[in-house]
Short mmCIF file of C-alpha atoms in Angstrom, two decimals:
data_model
loop_
_atom_site.label_atom_id
_atom_site.label_comp_id
_atom_site.label_asym_id
_atom_site.label_seq_id
_atom_site.Cartn_x
_atom_site.Cartn_y
_atom_site.Cartn_z
CA MET A 974 -16.54 -0.94 -39.97
CA LEU A 975 -12.87 -0.96 -39.01
CA ARG A 976 -13.37 2.63 -37.89
CA GLY A 977 -15.71 1.31 -35.21
CA TRP A 978 -12.90 -0.86 -33.87
CA TYR A 979 -10.52 2.10 -33.62
CA THR A 980 -13.18 4.23 -31.94
CA ALA A 981 -13.93 1.57 -29.32
CA VAL A 982 -10.23 0.92 -28.71
CA SER A 983 -9.61 4.61 -28.09
CA GLY A 984 -12.42 4.54 -25.53
CA MET A 985 -10.84 1.56 -23.77
CA ARG A 986 -7.46 3.30 -23.62
CA ALA A 987 -9.11 6.40 -22.17
CA GLN A 988 -10.70 4.32 -19.42
CA GLN A 989 -7.31 2.81 -18.62
CA TRP A 990 -5.96 6.32 -17.97
CA ARG A 991 -8.95 7.09 -15.74
CA LEU A 992 -8.48 3.83 -13.84
CA ASP A 993 -4.79 4.61 -13.21
CA SER A 994 -5.62 8.04 -11.78
CA VAL A 995 -8.44 6.68 -9.59
CA ALA A 996 -6.24 3.86 -8.29
CA ASN A 997 -3.46 6.33 -7.47
CA ASN A 998 -5.90 8.56 -5.61
CA LEU A 999 -7.26 5.68 -3.55
CA SER A 1000 -3.77 4.43 -2.68
CA ASN A 1001 -2.87 7.87 -1.29
CA VAL A 1002 -6.06 8.57 0.64
CA ASN A 1003 -4.05 8.55 3.91
CA THR A 1004 -1.07 10.52 2.57
CA ASP A 1005 -0.84 13.95 4.20
CA GLY A 1006 -0.94 16.82 1.73
CA TYR A 1007 -1.74 14.59 -1.25
CA LYS A 1008 -3.66 16.24 -4.10
CA ARG A 1009 -5.89 14.05 -6.21
CA GLU A 1010 -5.32 13.59 -9.92
CA GLN A 1011 -7.96 13.92 -12.61
CA ALA A 1012 -7.63 12.67 -16.18
CA SER A 1013 -9.08 14.80 -18.96
CA PHE A 1014 -9.71 13.82 -22.57
CA LYS A 1015 -10.46 15.36 -25.93
CA ALA A 1016 -12.39 13.99 -28.88
CA PHE A 1017 -10.91 13.19 -32.23
CA PRO A 1018 -12.33 15.37 -35.02
CA GLU A 1019 -15.83 14.39 -36.05
CA LEU A 1020 -16.64 13.38 -39.59
CA LEU A 1021 -19.50 15.19 -41.31
CA ILE A 1022 -21.35 12.65 -43.45
CA ARG A 1023 -23.02 13.99 -46.62
CA ARG A 1024 -25.06 12.23 -49.27
CA MET A 1025 -24.33 12.46 -52.95
CA SER A 1026 -26.74 14.61 -54.93
CA ASP A 1027 -30.05 12.99 -55.80
CA ASP A 1028 -29.12 13.09 -59.47
CA GLY A 1029 -25.93 11.21 -58.72
CA VAL A 1030 -23.68 14.16 -59.63
CA TYR A 1031 -21.37 15.39 -56.89
CA ARG A 1032 -21.07 19.16 -56.52
CA HIS A 1033 -17.60 20.65 -56.99
CA PRO A 1034 -15.19 21.74 -55.65
CA PHE A 1035 -14.65 18.56 -53.70
CA GLY A 1036 -15.11 18.98 -49.94
CA SER A 1037 -17.37 22.03 -50.10
CA ALA A 1038 -20.54 20.51 -51.45
CA ASP A 1039 -22.93 22.56 -49.31
CA VAL A 1040 -25.89 21.62 -51.49
CA ALA A 1041 -25.49 17.92 -50.69
CA PRO A 1042 -27.90 16.71 -47.98
CA ILE A 1043 -26.27 16.10 -44.57
CA ILE A 1044 -26.80 12.64 -43.10
CA GLY A 1045 -25.15 13.35 -39.74
CA ARG A 1046 -21.88 13.32 -37.85
CA LEU A 1047 -19.66 10.38 -36.97
CA GLY A 1048 -17.33 10.47 -33.96
CA THR A 1049 -13.88 9.00 -34.50
CA GLY A 1050 -12.92 8.34 -30.88
CA VAL A 1051 -11.29 9.99 -27.90
CA GLU A 1052 -7.71 10.55 -26.77
CA PHE A 1053 -5.96 11.36 -23.50
CA ASN A 1054 -5.39 15.08 -23.05
CA GLU A 1055 -3.70 15.61 -19.67
CA LEU A 1056 -3.54 14.41 -16.08
CA TYR A 1057 -4.01 17.49 -13.95
CA VAL A 1058 -3.87 17.93 -10.18
CA SER A 1059 -6.77 19.33 -8.16
CA PHE A 1060 -5.46 21.69 -5.47
CA GLU A 1061 -8.67 21.83 -3.46
CA GLN A 1062 -8.13 22.30 0.27
CA GLY A 1063 -7.95 19.06 2.25
CA ALA A 1064 -9.30 18.59 5.75
CA LEU A 1065 -7.15 19.85 8.64
CA LYS A 1066 -6.20 17.25 11.25
CA GLU A 1067 -4.96 18.25 14.69
CA THR A 1068 -1.84 16.32 15.77
CA PHE A 1069 -0.68 18.37 18.80
CA SER A 1070 2.90 18.13 17.49
CA ASP A 1071 4.81 21.41 17.38
CA PHE A 1072 6.60 20.23 14.23
CA ASP A 1073 3.43 19.64 12.20
CA LEU A 1074 2.25 22.58 10.07
CA ALA A 1075 -0.71 23.10 7.75
CA LEU A 1076 -1.58 25.84 5.28
CA ASP A 1077 -5.17 27.02 5.51
CA GLY A 1078 -5.49 28.47 2.04
CA HIS A 1079 -3.62 28.70 -1.24
CA GLY A 1080 0.16 28.24 -1.25
CA PHE A 1081 3.05 25.80 -0.80
CA PHE A 1082 5.89 25.16 1.63
CA ALA A 1083 9.35 25.34 0.05
CA VAL A 1084 11.92 22.63 0.78
CA SER A 1085 15.50 22.09 -0.30
CA THR A 1086 16.27 18.82 -2.11
CA PRO A 1087 19.33 17.47 -3.95
CA TYR A 1088 17.44 18.24 -7.20
CA GLY A 1089 16.78 21.86 -6.31
CA GLU A 1090 13.98 23.66 -4.54
CA ARG A 1091 10.69 21.78 -4.42
CA TYR A 1092 7.23 22.58 -3.04
CA THR A 1093 4.75 20.68 -0.92
CA ARG A 1094 1.49 20.89 0.99
CA ASN A 1095 2.56 18.10 3.34
CA GLY A 1096 3.49 19.80 6.61
CA SER A 1097 4.30 16.64 8.56
CA PHE A 1098 7.81 17.70 9.61
CA HIS A 1099 10.29 16.62 12.27
CA LEU A 1100 13.45 17.90 13.93
CA GLY A 1101 16.76 16.67 12.51
CA LEU A 1102 19.90 15.85 14.47
CA GLU A 1103 21.43 19.23 13.63
CA GLY A 1104 18.34 21.15 14.66
CA PHE A 1105 16.93 21.71 11.17
CA LEU A 1106 13.23 21.34 10.45
CA LEU A 1107 12.97 18.44 7.97
CA THR A 1108 10.42 16.62 5.88
CA LYS A 1109 9.95 12.86 6.36
CA GLU A 1110 12.39 12.32 3.51
CA GLY A 1111 15.04 14.42 5.26
CA TYR A 1112 14.73 17.58 3.12
CA GLN A 1113 15.23 20.91 4.87
CA VAL A 1114 12.22 23.18 5.22
CA LEU A 1115 13.07 26.66 3.96
CA GLY A 1116 12.46 30.04 5.44
CA GLU A 1117 12.84 33.28 3.54
CA ASN A 1118 16.44 33.47 4.80
CA GLY A 1119 17.36 29.81 4.40
CA PRO A 1120 16.77 26.51 6.23
CA ILE A 1121 14.84 26.72 9.52
CA GLN A 1122 16.99 25.77 12.54
CA ILE A 1123 15.25 25.45 15.90
CA LYS A 1124 15.32 23.59 19.22
CA GLU A 1125 12.73 21.23 20.60
CA ASN A 1126 10.20 22.82 23.00
CA ASN A 1127 11.75 26.20 22.34
CA PHE A 1128 9.93 27.63 19.34
CA GLN A 1129 6.54 28.79 18.13
CA ILE A 1130 5.22 29.48 14.62
CA ASP A 1131 2.38 31.97 14.35
CA LYS A 1132 -0.34 32.18 11.71
CA GLU A 1133 1.78 34.51 9.57
CA GLY A 1134 4.46 31.81 9.37
CA ARG A 1135 6.93 33.71 11.58
CA VAL A 1136 9.25 31.45 13.57
CA TRP A 1137 9.91 32.58 17.14
CA VAL A 1138 12.41 31.10 19.58
CA ASN A 1139 12.74 31.75 23.29
CA ALA A 1140 16.09 33.41 23.81
CA GLU A 1141 17.30 33.22 27.42
CA TYR A 1142 19.45 35.89 29.04
CA ASP A 1143 21.48 36.08 32.23
CA LEU A 1144 19.74 38.38 34.67
CA ASP A 1145 23.08 39.74 35.84
CA ASP A 1146 24.19 40.52 32.28
CA PRO A 1147 21.25 41.06 29.87
CA ASN A 1148 23.62 40.99 26.88
CA VAL A 1149 24.67 37.39 27.49
CA LEU A 1150 22.59 34.53 26.04
CA ILE A 1151 22.77 31.36 28.16
CA SER A 1152 20.99 28.03 28.41
CA ARG A 1153 17.98 27.39 30.64
CA GLU A 1154 19.03 27.86 34.29
CA ARG A 1155 17.59 29.39 37.41
CA ASN A 1156 18.84 32.93 37.00
CA THR A 1157 17.43 33.51 33.48
CA TRP A 1158 14.55 35.21 31.75
CA ALA A 1159 13.12 34.36 28.32
CA GLU A 1160 12.09 36.59 25.45
CA PRO A 1161 10.71 35.44 22.08
CA ILE A 1162 12.94 36.41 19.18
CA LEU A 1163 11.97 36.27 15.50
CA ILE A 1164 14.53 34.19 13.60
CA ASP A 1165 12.84 33.77 10.20
CA THR A 1166 9.57 33.47 8.30
CA LEU A 1167 8.48 30.29 6.54
CA LYS A 1168 8.90 30.52 2.79
CA VAL A 1169 5.36 30.16 1.46
CA VAL A 1170 5.12 30.44 -2.33
CA GLU A 1171 2.56 30.53 -5.11
CA PHE A 1172 2.63 30.16 -8.90
CA GLU A 1173 1.01 31.95 -11.78
CA LEU A 1174 -0.48 28.69 -13.10
CA ASP A 1175 -0.19 26.05 -10.38
CA ARG A 1176 -2.26 23.62 -12.46
CA TYR A 1177 0.85 22.96 -14.54
CA LEU A 1178 3.09 22.00 -11.63
CA ARG A 1179 4.55 18.52 -11.97
CA LYS A 1180 4.51 15.87 -9.28
CA GLN A 1181 7.86 14.43 -8.26
CA GLY A 1182 6.76 11.91 -5.64
CA SER A 1183 6.73 12.13 -1.82
CA SER A 1184 4.07 14.89 -2.07
CA LEU A 1185 6.59 17.18 -3.78
CA PHE A 1186 5.98 19.41 -6.79
CA ARG A 1187 8.36 21.13 -9.17
CA ASP A 1188 7.75 24.19 -11.27
CA THR A 1189 7.62 24.15 -15.06
CA GLU A 1190 7.93 26.73 -17.81
CA ILE A 1191 4.14 26.91 -18.03
CA SER A 1192 3.50 27.17 -14.29
CA GLY A 1193 6.07 29.93 -13.94
CA PRO A 1194 8.65 30.28 -11.13
CA ALA A 1195 7.80 30.26 -7.44
CA MET A 1196 6.83 33.63 -5.99
CA ILE A 1197 7.00 34.36 -2.26
CA MET A 1198 3.56 35.34 -1.01
CA ASP A 1199 3.56 38.78 0.59
CA VAL A 1200 -0.17 39.43 0.51
CA ASN A 1201 -3.08 37.03 0.88
CA ARG A 1202 -0.80 34.53 2.59
CA PRO A 1203 -2.50 31.40 3.90
CA ALA A 1204 -2.73 30.97 7.65
CA VAL A 1205 -0.04 28.65 9.04
CA LEU A 1206 -1.48 26.36 11.70
CA GLN A 1207 0.99 24.77 14.09
CA GLY A 1208 -0.01 21.36 15.43
CA PHE A 1209 -2.10 20.51 12.34
CA VAL A 1210 -1.55 18.69 9.06
CA GLU A 1211 -3.60 18.79 5.87
CA ALA A 1212 -5.16 15.49 4.88
CA ALA A 1213 -5.45 14.29 1.29
CA ASN A 1214 -8.28 15.92 -0.66
CA VAL A 1215 -9.45 12.50 -1.86
CA GLU A 1216 -13.04 11.39 -1.24
CA PRO A 1217 -12.95 7.57 -1.17
CA VAL A 1218 -16.67 7.17 -1.97
CA ARG A 1219 -16.37 9.47 -4.98
CA GLU A 1220 -13.33 7.59 -6.25
CA MET A 1221 -15.08 4.22 -5.84
CA ILE A 1222 -18.04 5.51 -7.86
CA GLN A 1223 -15.65 6.63 -10.59
CA MET A 1224 -14.02 3.21 -10.58
CA ILE A 1225 -17.42 1.58 -11.17
CA GLU A 1226 -18.08 4.03 -14.02
CA VAL A 1227 -14.69 3.20 -15.56
CA ASN A 1228 -15.35 -0.54 -15.44
CA ARG A 1229 -18.78 -0.17 -17.06
CA ALA A 1230 -17.48 2.13 -19.78
CA TYR A 1231 -14.59 -0.24 -20.49
CA GLU A 1232 -16.97 -3.20 -20.78
CA ALA A 1233 -19.26 -1.22 -23.11
CA ASN A 1234 -16.38 -0.49 -25.48
CA GLN A 1235 -15.27 -4.10 -25.25
CA LYS A 1236 -18.74 -5.27 -26.29
CA ALA A 1237 -18.72 -2.78 -29.17
CA ILE A 1238 -15.54 -4.41 -30.49
CA GLN A 1239 -17.09 -7.85 -30.17
CA SER A 1240 -20.20 -6.71 -32.05
CA HIS A 1241 -18.11 -5.19 -34.85
CA ASP A 1242 -16.07 -8.39 -35.05
CA THR A 1243 -19.26 -10.44 -35.38
CA MET A 1244 -20.63 -8.17 -38.13
CA LEU A 1245 -17.33 -8.25 -39.98
CA GLY A 1246 -17.38 -12.05 -39.81
CA VAL A 1247 -20.88 -12.09 -41.30
CA LEU A 1248 -19.80 -9.69 -44.03
CA ILE A 1249 -16.80 -11.79 -45.03
CA ASN A 1250 -18.18 -15.29 -44.57
CA GLN A 1251 -21.74 -14.80 -45.84
CA VAL A 1252 -22.29 -11.64 -47.83
CA ALA A 1253 -19.00 -11.85 -49.71
CA ARG A 1254 -19.59 -15.56 -50.45
CA VAL A 1255 -23.05 -14.87 -51.88
CA GLY A 1256 -21.68 -12.05 -54.00
#
């Protein structure tokens, strides 16, 4: 009977994990580039219940009594397995800002942080005081040759992730670069390509907060994408891949499952009280 308590308690703990992941998803429904979390579980080993032989003699060796009739199986509970991230594509929102970027497909932007290189799907960037393209937290966005340095209203990023700037030359001396004046002409110049990376097993990336991910031994190191690169869309951001209605439904399921396990514990407690206070007294 005590086993029933442990089984129900394990179910309640599992629902607590589910509730935490659902609550985190709902709280980040408006966070650009957020990827929803999903809790997964595994069952404890089941017990195979056998009956003693009809003649009352148990068949040896112990534990391999195949001739004994099988009554059934008894589950011993559930335990938390992992909290994995779903990298499904989120909706693309047009912002009309030249600094906002979105990846239409598989891949990650690379950014430089004090803790090392990190990766994100959140392309809501801005221009820093020194001309570097930065995340909202102030981390530099990386190109394949280093941090991206640009000027406002003087750059374009195409779908291949190539960063172009308008270099201006003096008409009298084509070898001299000057600022925007009357006697100038402009020509787009390629300065770098956004560093877009992928991983062998991106499911095992670890969240670090602020929509950032870090690689792990299981995920493998970041690899620059040369083929099958996602399209880079300037003036767009990727919304969170969270469906609020779906998460609310899951929250209702969690509450009902938690209450069911709670009632199971109460029922076992009542039966144990009857066993101790009545049956044992009669005996």
